[in-house]
XYZ file of C-alpha atoms in Angstrom:
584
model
C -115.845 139.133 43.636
C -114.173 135.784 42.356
C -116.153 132.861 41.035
C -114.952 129.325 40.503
C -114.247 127.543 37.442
C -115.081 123.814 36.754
C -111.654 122.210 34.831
C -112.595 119.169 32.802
C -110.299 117.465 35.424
C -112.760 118.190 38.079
C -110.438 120.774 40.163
C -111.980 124.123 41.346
C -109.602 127.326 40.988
C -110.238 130.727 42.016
C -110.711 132.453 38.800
C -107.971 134.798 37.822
C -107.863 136.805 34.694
C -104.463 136.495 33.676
C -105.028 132.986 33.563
C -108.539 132.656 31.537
C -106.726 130.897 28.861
C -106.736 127.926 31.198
C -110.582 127.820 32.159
C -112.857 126.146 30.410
C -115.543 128.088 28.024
C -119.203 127.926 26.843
C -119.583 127.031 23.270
C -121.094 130.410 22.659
C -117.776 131.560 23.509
C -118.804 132.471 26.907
C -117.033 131.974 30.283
C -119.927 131.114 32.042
C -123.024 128.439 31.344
C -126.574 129.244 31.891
C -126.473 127.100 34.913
C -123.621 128.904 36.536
C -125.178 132.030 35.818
C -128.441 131.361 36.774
C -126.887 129.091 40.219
C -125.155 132.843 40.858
C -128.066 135.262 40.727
C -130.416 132.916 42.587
C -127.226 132.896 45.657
C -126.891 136.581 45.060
C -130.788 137.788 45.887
C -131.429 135.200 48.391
C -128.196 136.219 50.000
C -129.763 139.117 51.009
C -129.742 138.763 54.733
C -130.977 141.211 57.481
C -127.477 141.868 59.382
C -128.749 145.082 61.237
C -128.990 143.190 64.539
C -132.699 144.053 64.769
C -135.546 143.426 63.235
C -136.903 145.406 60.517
C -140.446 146.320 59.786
C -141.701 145.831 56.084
C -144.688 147.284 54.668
C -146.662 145.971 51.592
C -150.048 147.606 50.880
C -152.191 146.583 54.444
C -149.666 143.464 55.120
C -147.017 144.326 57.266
C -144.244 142.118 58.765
C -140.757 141.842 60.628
C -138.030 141.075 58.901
C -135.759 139.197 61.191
C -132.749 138.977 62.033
C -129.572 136.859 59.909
C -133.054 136.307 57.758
C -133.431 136.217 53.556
C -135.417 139.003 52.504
C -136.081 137.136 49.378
C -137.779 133.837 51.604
C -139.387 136.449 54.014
C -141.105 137.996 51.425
C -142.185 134.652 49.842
C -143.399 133.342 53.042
C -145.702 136.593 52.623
C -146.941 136.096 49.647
C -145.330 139.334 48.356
C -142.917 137.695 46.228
C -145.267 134.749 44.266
C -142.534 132.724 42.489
C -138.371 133.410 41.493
C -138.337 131.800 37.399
C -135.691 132.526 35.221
C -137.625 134.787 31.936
C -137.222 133.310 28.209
C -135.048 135.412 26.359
C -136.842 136.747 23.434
C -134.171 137.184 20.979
C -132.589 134.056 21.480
C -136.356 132.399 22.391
C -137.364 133.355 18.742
C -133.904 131.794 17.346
C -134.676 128.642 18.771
C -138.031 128.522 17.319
C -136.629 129.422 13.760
C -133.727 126.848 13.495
C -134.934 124.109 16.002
C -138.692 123.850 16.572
C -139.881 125.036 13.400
C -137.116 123.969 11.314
C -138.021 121.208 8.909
C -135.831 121.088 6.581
C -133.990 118.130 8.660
C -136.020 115.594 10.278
C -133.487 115.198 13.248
C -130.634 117.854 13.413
C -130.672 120.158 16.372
C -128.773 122.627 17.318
C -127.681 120.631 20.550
C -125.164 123.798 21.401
C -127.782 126.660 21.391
C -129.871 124.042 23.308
C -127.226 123.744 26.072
C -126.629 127.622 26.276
C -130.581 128.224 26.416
C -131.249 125.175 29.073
C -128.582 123.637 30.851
C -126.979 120.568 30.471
C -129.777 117.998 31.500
C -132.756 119.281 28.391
C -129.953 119.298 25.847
C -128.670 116.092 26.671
C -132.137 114.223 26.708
C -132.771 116.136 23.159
C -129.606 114.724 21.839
C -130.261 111.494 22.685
C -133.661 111.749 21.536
C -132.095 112.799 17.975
C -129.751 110.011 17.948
C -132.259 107.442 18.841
C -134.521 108.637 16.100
C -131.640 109.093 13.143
C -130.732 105.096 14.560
C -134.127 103.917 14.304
C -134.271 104.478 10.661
C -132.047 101.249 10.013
C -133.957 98.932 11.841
C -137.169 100.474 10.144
C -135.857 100.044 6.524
C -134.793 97.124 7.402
C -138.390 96.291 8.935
C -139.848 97.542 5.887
C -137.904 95.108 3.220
C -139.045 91.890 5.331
C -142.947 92.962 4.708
C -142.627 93.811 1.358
C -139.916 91.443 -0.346
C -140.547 87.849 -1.234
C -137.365 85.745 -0.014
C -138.771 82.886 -1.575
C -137.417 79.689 -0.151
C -135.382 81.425 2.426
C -138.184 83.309 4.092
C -137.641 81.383 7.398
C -134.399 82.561 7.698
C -135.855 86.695 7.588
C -137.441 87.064 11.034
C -134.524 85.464 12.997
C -131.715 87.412 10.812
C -134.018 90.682 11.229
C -133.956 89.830 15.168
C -129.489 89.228 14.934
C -129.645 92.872 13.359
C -132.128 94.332 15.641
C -130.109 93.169 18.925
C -126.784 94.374 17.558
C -128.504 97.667 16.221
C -129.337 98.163 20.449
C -126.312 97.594 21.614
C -124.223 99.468 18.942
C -126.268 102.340 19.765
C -126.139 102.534 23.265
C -122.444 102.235 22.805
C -122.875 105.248 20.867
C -124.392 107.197 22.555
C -121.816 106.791 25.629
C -119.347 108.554 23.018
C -121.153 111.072 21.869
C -122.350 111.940 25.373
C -118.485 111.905 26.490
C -118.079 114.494 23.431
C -120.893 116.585 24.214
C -119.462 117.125 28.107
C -115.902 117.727 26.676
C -117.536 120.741 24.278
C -119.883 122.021 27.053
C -116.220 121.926 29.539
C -118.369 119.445 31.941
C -116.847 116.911 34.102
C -118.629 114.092 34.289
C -117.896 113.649 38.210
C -118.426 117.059 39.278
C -121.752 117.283 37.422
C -122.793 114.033 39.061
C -121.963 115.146 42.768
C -123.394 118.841 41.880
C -126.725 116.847 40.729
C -126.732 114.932 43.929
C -126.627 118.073 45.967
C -128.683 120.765 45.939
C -127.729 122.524 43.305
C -129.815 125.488 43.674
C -128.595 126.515 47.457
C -124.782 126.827 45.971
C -122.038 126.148 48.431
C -120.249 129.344 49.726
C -117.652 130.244 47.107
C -114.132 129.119 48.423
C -110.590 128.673 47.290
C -109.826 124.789 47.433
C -106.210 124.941 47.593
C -104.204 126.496 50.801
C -101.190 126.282 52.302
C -102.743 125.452 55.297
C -102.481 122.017 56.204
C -106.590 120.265 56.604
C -106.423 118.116 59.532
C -108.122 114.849 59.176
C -111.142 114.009 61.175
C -110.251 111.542 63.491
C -113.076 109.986 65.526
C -112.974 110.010 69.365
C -114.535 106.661 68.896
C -113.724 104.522 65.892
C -115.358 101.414 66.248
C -119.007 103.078 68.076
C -118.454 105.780 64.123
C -118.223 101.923 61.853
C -120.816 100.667 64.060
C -123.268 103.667 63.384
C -122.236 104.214 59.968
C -123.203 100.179 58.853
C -126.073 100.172 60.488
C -127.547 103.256 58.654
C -126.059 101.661 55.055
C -128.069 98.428 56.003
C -131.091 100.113 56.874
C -131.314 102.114 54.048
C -131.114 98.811 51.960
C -133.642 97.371 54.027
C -135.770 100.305 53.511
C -135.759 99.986 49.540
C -136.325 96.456 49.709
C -139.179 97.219 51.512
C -140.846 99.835 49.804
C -139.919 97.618 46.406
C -142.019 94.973 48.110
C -145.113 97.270 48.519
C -144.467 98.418 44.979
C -144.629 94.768 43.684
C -147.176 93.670 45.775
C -149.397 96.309 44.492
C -149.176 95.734 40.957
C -149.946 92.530 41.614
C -153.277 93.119 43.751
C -154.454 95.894 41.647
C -153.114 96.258 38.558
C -152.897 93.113 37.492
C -156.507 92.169 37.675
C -157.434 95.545 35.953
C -154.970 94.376 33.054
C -156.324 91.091 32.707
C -159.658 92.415 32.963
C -159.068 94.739 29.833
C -157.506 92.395 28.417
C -160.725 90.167 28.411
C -163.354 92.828 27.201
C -160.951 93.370 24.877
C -161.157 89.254 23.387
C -165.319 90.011 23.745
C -165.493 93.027 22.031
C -166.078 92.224 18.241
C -165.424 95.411 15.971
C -162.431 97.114 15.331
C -163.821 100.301 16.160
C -165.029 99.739 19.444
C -161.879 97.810 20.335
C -159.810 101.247 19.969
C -162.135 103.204 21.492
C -161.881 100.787 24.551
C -158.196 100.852 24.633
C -158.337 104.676 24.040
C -160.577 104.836 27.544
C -158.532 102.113 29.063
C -155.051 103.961 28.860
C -156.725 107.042 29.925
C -157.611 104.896 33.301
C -154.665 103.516 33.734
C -153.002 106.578 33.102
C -154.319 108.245 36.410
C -153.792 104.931 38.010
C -150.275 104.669 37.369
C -149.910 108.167 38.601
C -151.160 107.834 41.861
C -148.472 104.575 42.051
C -145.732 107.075 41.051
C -146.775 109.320 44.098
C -146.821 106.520 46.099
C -143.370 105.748 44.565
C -142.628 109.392 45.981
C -144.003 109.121 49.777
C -142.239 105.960 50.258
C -138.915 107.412 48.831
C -138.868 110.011 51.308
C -138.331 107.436 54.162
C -135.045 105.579 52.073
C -131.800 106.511 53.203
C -130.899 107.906 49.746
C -127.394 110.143 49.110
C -128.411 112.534 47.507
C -130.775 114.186 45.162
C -130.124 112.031 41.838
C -129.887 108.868 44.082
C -133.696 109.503 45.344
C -134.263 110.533 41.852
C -132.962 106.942 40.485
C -134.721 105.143 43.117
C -138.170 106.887 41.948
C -137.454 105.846 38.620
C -136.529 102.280 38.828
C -140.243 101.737 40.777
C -142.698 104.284 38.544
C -140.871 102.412 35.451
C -141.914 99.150 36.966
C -145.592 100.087 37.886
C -145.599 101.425 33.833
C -143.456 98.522 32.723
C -146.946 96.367 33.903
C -149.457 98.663 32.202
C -147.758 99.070 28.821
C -146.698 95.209 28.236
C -148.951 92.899 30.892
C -151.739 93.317 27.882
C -149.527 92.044 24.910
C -147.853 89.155 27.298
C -151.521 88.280 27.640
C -152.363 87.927 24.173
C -149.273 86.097 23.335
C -149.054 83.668 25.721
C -153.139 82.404 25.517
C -154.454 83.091 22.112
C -150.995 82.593 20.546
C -151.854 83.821 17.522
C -149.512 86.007 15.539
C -152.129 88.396 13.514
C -153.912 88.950 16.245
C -150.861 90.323 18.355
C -150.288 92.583 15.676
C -153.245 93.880 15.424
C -152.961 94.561 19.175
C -149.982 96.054 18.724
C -150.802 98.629 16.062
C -153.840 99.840 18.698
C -151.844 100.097 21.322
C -148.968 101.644 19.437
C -150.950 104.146 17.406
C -153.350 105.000 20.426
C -151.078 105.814 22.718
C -148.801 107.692 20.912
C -151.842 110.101 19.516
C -153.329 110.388 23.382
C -149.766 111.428 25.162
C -149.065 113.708 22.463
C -152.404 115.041 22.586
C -151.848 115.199 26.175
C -148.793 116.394 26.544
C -149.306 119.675 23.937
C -152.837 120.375 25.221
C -152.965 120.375 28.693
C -150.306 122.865 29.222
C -151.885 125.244 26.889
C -155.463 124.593 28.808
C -153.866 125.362 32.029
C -152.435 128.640 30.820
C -155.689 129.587 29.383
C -157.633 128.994 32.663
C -155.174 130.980 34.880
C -155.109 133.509 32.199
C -158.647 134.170 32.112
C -159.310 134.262 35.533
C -155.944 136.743 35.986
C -157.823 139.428 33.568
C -161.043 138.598 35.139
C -159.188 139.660 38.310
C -158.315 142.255 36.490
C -161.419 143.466 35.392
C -162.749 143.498 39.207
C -159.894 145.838 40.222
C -160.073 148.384 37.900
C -164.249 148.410 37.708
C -164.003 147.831 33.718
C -166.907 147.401 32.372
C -167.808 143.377 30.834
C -167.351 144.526 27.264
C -163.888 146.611 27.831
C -160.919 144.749 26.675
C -158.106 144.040 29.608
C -154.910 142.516 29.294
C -151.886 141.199 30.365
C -149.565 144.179 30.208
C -146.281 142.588 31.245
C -144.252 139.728 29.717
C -143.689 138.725 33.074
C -147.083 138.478 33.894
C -147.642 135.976 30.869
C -144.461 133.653 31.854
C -145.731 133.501 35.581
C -148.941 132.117 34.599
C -147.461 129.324 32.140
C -147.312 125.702 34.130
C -144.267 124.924 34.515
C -142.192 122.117 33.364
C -142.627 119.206 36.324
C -143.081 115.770 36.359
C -146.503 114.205 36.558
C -145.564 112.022 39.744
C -143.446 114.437 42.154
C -141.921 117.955 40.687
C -140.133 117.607 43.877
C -137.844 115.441 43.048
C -137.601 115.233 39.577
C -138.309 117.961 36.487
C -140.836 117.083 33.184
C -138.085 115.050 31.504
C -138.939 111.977 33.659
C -142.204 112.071 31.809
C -140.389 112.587 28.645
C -137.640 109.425 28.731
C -140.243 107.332 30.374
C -142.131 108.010 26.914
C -139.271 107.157 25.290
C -138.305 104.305 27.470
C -141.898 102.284 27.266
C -141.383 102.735 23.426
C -138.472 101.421 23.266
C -139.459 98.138 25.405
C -142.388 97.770 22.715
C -140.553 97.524 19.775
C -137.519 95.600 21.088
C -139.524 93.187 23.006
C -141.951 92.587 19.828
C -140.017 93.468 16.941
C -140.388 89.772 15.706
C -144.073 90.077 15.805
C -144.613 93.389 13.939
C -141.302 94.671 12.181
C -142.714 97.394 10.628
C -143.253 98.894 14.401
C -139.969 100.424 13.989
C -141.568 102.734 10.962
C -143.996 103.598 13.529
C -141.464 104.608 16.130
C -139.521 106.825 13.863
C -142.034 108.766 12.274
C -143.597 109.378 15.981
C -139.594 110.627 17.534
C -139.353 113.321 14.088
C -142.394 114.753 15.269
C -142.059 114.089 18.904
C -138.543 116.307 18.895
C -140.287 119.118 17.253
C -143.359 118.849 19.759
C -141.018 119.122 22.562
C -139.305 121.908 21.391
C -142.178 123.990 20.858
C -143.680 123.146 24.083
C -140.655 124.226 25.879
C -139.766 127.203 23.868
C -143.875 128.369 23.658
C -146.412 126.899 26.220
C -143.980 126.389 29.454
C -142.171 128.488 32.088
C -138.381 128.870 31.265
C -137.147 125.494 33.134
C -134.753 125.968 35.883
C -130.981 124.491 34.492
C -129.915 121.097 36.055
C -126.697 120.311 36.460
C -126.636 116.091 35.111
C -124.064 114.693 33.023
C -125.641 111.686 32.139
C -129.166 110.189 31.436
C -128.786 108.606 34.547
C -130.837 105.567 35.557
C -132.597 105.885 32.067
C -128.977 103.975 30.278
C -129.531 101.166 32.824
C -133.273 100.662 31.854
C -132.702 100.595 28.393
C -129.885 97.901 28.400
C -132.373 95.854 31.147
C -134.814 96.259 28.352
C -132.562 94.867 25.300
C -132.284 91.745 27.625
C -136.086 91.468 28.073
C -136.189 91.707 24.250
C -133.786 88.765 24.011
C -136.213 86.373 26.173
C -139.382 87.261 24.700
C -138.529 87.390 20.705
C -136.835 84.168 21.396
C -140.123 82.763 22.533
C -141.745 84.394 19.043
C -139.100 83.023 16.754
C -139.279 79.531 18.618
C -143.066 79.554 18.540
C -143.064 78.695 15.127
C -145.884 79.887 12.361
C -147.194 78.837 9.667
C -149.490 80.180 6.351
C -152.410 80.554 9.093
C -150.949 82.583 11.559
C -151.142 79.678 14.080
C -148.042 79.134 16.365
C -146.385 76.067 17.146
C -144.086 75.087 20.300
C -141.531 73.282 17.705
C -138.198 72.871 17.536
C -138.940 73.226 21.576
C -136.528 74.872 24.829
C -133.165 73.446 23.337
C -133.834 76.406 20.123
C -134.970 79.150 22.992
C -131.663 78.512 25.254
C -129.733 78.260 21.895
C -130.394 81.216 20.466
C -130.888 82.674 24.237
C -127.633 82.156 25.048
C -125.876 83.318 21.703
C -127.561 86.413 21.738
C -126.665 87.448 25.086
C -123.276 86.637 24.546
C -124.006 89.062 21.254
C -125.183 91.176 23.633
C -122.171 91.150 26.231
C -119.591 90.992 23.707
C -120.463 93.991 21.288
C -120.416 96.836 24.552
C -116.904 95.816 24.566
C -115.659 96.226 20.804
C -116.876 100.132 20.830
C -114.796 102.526 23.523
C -117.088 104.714 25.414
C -114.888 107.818 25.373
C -113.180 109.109 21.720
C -109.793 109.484 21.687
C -110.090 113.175 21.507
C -112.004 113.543 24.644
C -108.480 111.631 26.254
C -106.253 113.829 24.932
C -108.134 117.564 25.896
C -108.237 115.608 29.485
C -104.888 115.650 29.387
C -104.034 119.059 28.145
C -106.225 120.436 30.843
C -104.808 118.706 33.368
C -101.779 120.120 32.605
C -103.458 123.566 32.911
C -104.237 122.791 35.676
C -101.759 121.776 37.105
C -99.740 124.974 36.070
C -102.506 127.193 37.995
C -102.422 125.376 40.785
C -99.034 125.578 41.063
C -98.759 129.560 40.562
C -101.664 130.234 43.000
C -99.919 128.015 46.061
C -96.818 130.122 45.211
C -98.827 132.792 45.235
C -100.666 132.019 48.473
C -96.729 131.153 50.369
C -95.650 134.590 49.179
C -98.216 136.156 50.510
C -97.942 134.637 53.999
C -94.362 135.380 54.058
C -94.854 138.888 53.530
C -97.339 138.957 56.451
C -94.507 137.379 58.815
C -92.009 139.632 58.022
């Protein structure tokens, strides 16, 4: 049986041992990732077909049922409830590795072994968990840097700090998104992923694999010619346009409700939270108040996920970008709408921080409480009521111990890893960079206000990539590998984000203070456009001084090219030989 090969140039070849030096391998030295592996074994057993030319009675304790004809025994058997779910199992050995170097391993705050990662989970986990350990190593400069403008004395200069920490917090973003684009280039060159292939394997469905097929013949592939040209334009414009139409639509009902409902909510919140007097009671109402809005904001992202369904979207990752352009926006609203609040009216600089500090330190404690607990809950539940199942089958008495006997029994009753909003469409990592994401917006958008928010942020992401880890490796079902190259629509919110940050610490800086805390509209709009203007042009100017590909990553493109290009060559001479040999 052959198997194709991805080339870094994005070619398919029909493996061939005597030419393995040319494919591509797996850091661990492998031929094959987890995702090709796994992609292979789910085609194999649900290729499984009845091709008796009759149908075929099955048997399972009392159920019995025909197996059809040209049917998959695998979906047959699913259908009745004989076959419960198809997971890929943890590996133990290499499970307990992970634990012992990654999610347990403190001896570095923020190395991971990104490599073992990718070999264990596919390409899409170990690329949010690198960029999740860059992001965290990067923060630290912007929170030392934080840290001296609290605690030194500039003396006469002190007016100068805030809008020289702001310069260095702008360039710090757009350095590191820069950055990242390299290292993520570097990571796909190790791993031997294309980043074009993996983006057209993520918009299809990557777990039905196409039918495994040699890409290069001697026969000529006729072009599709249409019988009717201008009727095919015609049909194929009006289907673009209406898909547009369709997004703008379904944007509009997303805007329209976050205006109608959860804006009034926010404002409310924001008022009991002006009436409220102590401290104490003021985080225990914004502890109860995220908790609302959390299950509000939910039920907008599965919304988000009915109204998606009717776009004309290409694809798999397209829907999946379109889903989270619109949740971000109904969260965008919930996490800021609060702090724009206190800003604009009460315009009072302690006060925001104060805000800010709740908001920050609450929310971070509830999602990770969240986030850890719930799974383990949920397992507990099922468990219990599986042994109590148990215990009815056999006729063991109440006091007689009875347990899971099979590791497979234990993994099938973890939850598995989905997003809160639509597992459908999109695994848990959308809940994980969406984290990410709204902290992010908070301290770029208010870094002026609070510096020290970046100390905050960091100390949260060192514990946040252990957390994750664990809860992968421990409390969830094995996640299925994705095939992404990228993190996707994510990049584009983050640099939409620096910009927002721009605007609003411009209003801060402008809004001058003084001993009091009181703000003042002075110098005026000429200082907001001013420094507006520069910094964008900061902004624009730096993405172009760092290349988004290292030099190295150029050079192996062309060397496997050249591979390539050698195999492709010796397999069409190949392929003529052969049909000469069949006409003589």
């Amino acid at each position: 049986m052959c198997y194709l090969l991805i080339f870094i140039s994005g070619m398919e070849l029909q493996f061939e041992w005597d030419q393995v030096a040319a494919f591509v391998t797996q850091p661990d030295g492998q031929l094959f990732s987890w995702r090709e592996r796994f992609t292979c074994f789910r085609y194999l057993i649900y290729g499984i077909v009845n091709k008796t030319g009759s149908k075929i009675s099955l048997k399972f304790h009392d159920n019995e049922f025909d197996w059809k004809q040209n049917e998959s025994l695998i979906r047959r058997l699913e259908d009745e409830g004989v076959v419960k779910l198809v997971f890929p199992l943890h590996d133990e050995v290499k499970r307990k590795q992970l634990l012992r170097n990654w999610a347990l391993n403190w001896h570095d705050f923020t190395w991971q072994p990104i490599d073992e990662v990718y070999s264990y989970f596919g390409t899409k986990i170990a690329t949010y968990f690198a960029f999740l350990g860059m992001y965290t190593r990067w923060l630290f400069f912007p929170a030392v840097s934080g840290l001296a403008t609290q605690l030194i004395d500039f003396g006469s200069m002190q007016w100068l700090v805030l809008p020289a920490f702001f310069i260095f917090v702008i360039s710090w973003a757009v350095f590191f998104l820069q950055f990242w684009k390299r290292k993520n280039s570097a990571l796909l060159a190790r791993w031997g992923i294309n980043y074009s292939f993996a983006e057209y394997k993520a918009s299809a469905n990557e777990l039905d694999p196409l039918p495994l097929r040699h890409p290069l013949s001697v026969e000529c592939v006729e072009e599709k010619k249409f019988h009717n040209a201008p009727a095919e334009k015609r049909r194929l414009q009006r289907n673009e346009w209406s898909g547009v139409l369709l997004r703008i639509r379904n944007n509009a009902i997303i805007v329209l409700g976050i205006i109608c409902l959860q804006l009034p909510f926010e404002l409310a919140y924001a008022h009991l939270y002006e009436k409220t007097e102590t401290e104490a009671l003021r985080y225990v109402l914004t502890a109860a108040y995220l908790v609302a809005i959390q299950y509000y904001t939910r039920i907008g992202g599965k919304v988000s996920v009915i109204l998606i369904k009717y776009e004309n979207n290409q694809g798999e990752q397209s829907t999946a970008d379109s889903l989270i352009y619109k949740v971000f926006g109904l969260y965008f609203m919930q996490s800021y709408i609060g702090l724009f609040y206190h800003a604009s009216l009460y315009r009072d600089i302690l006060r925001l921080r104060r805000v800010l500090i709740q908001r920050l330190v609450v929310s971070q404690v509830l999602e990770n409480l969240i986030e850890n607990s719930i799974p383990y809950l949920k397992y507990s539940y099922k468990k219990y009521n599986a042994v109590h199942k148990k215990r009815e089958e056999k006729e063991s008495p109440s006091g007689k111990s009875v347990r899971l006997t099979t590791r497979e029994e234990k993994e099938y009753l973890k939850p598995s890893y989905t997003a809160s909003i639509g597992e459908e469409l999109e695994d848990g990592l959308f809940d994980d960079f969406l984290e990410l994401a709204l902290q992010f917006g908070m301290i770029m958008m208010f870094a002026c206000a609070f510096p020290l928010i970046f100390c905050f942020a960091a100390l949260n992401n060192v514990t946040e990539i252990r957390a994750d880890a664990l809860k992968l490796l421990v409390m969830l079902k094995r996640p299925v590998p994705r095939a992404a190259a990228t993190i996707g629509a994510w990049l584009n919110i983050f640099q939409f984000l620096i910009i927002m940050a721009i605007c609003t610490n411009c209003l801060l800086l402008v809004c001058l203070y003084d001993v009091e805390g009181k703000w003042r509209i002075e110098p005026g709009l000429v200082a907001i456009l001013i420094m507006e203007h520069a910094l964008l042009l900061i902004k624009f100017g730096f993405s172009h001084f760092v290349p988004e590909e290292p030099a190295w990553v150029t050079a192996n493109r062309v060397r496997y090219v050249a591979q390539a290009q050698t195999v492709c060559s010796k397999q069409l001479l190949r392929s003529i030989t052969k049909q000469d040999t069949k006409w003589e």
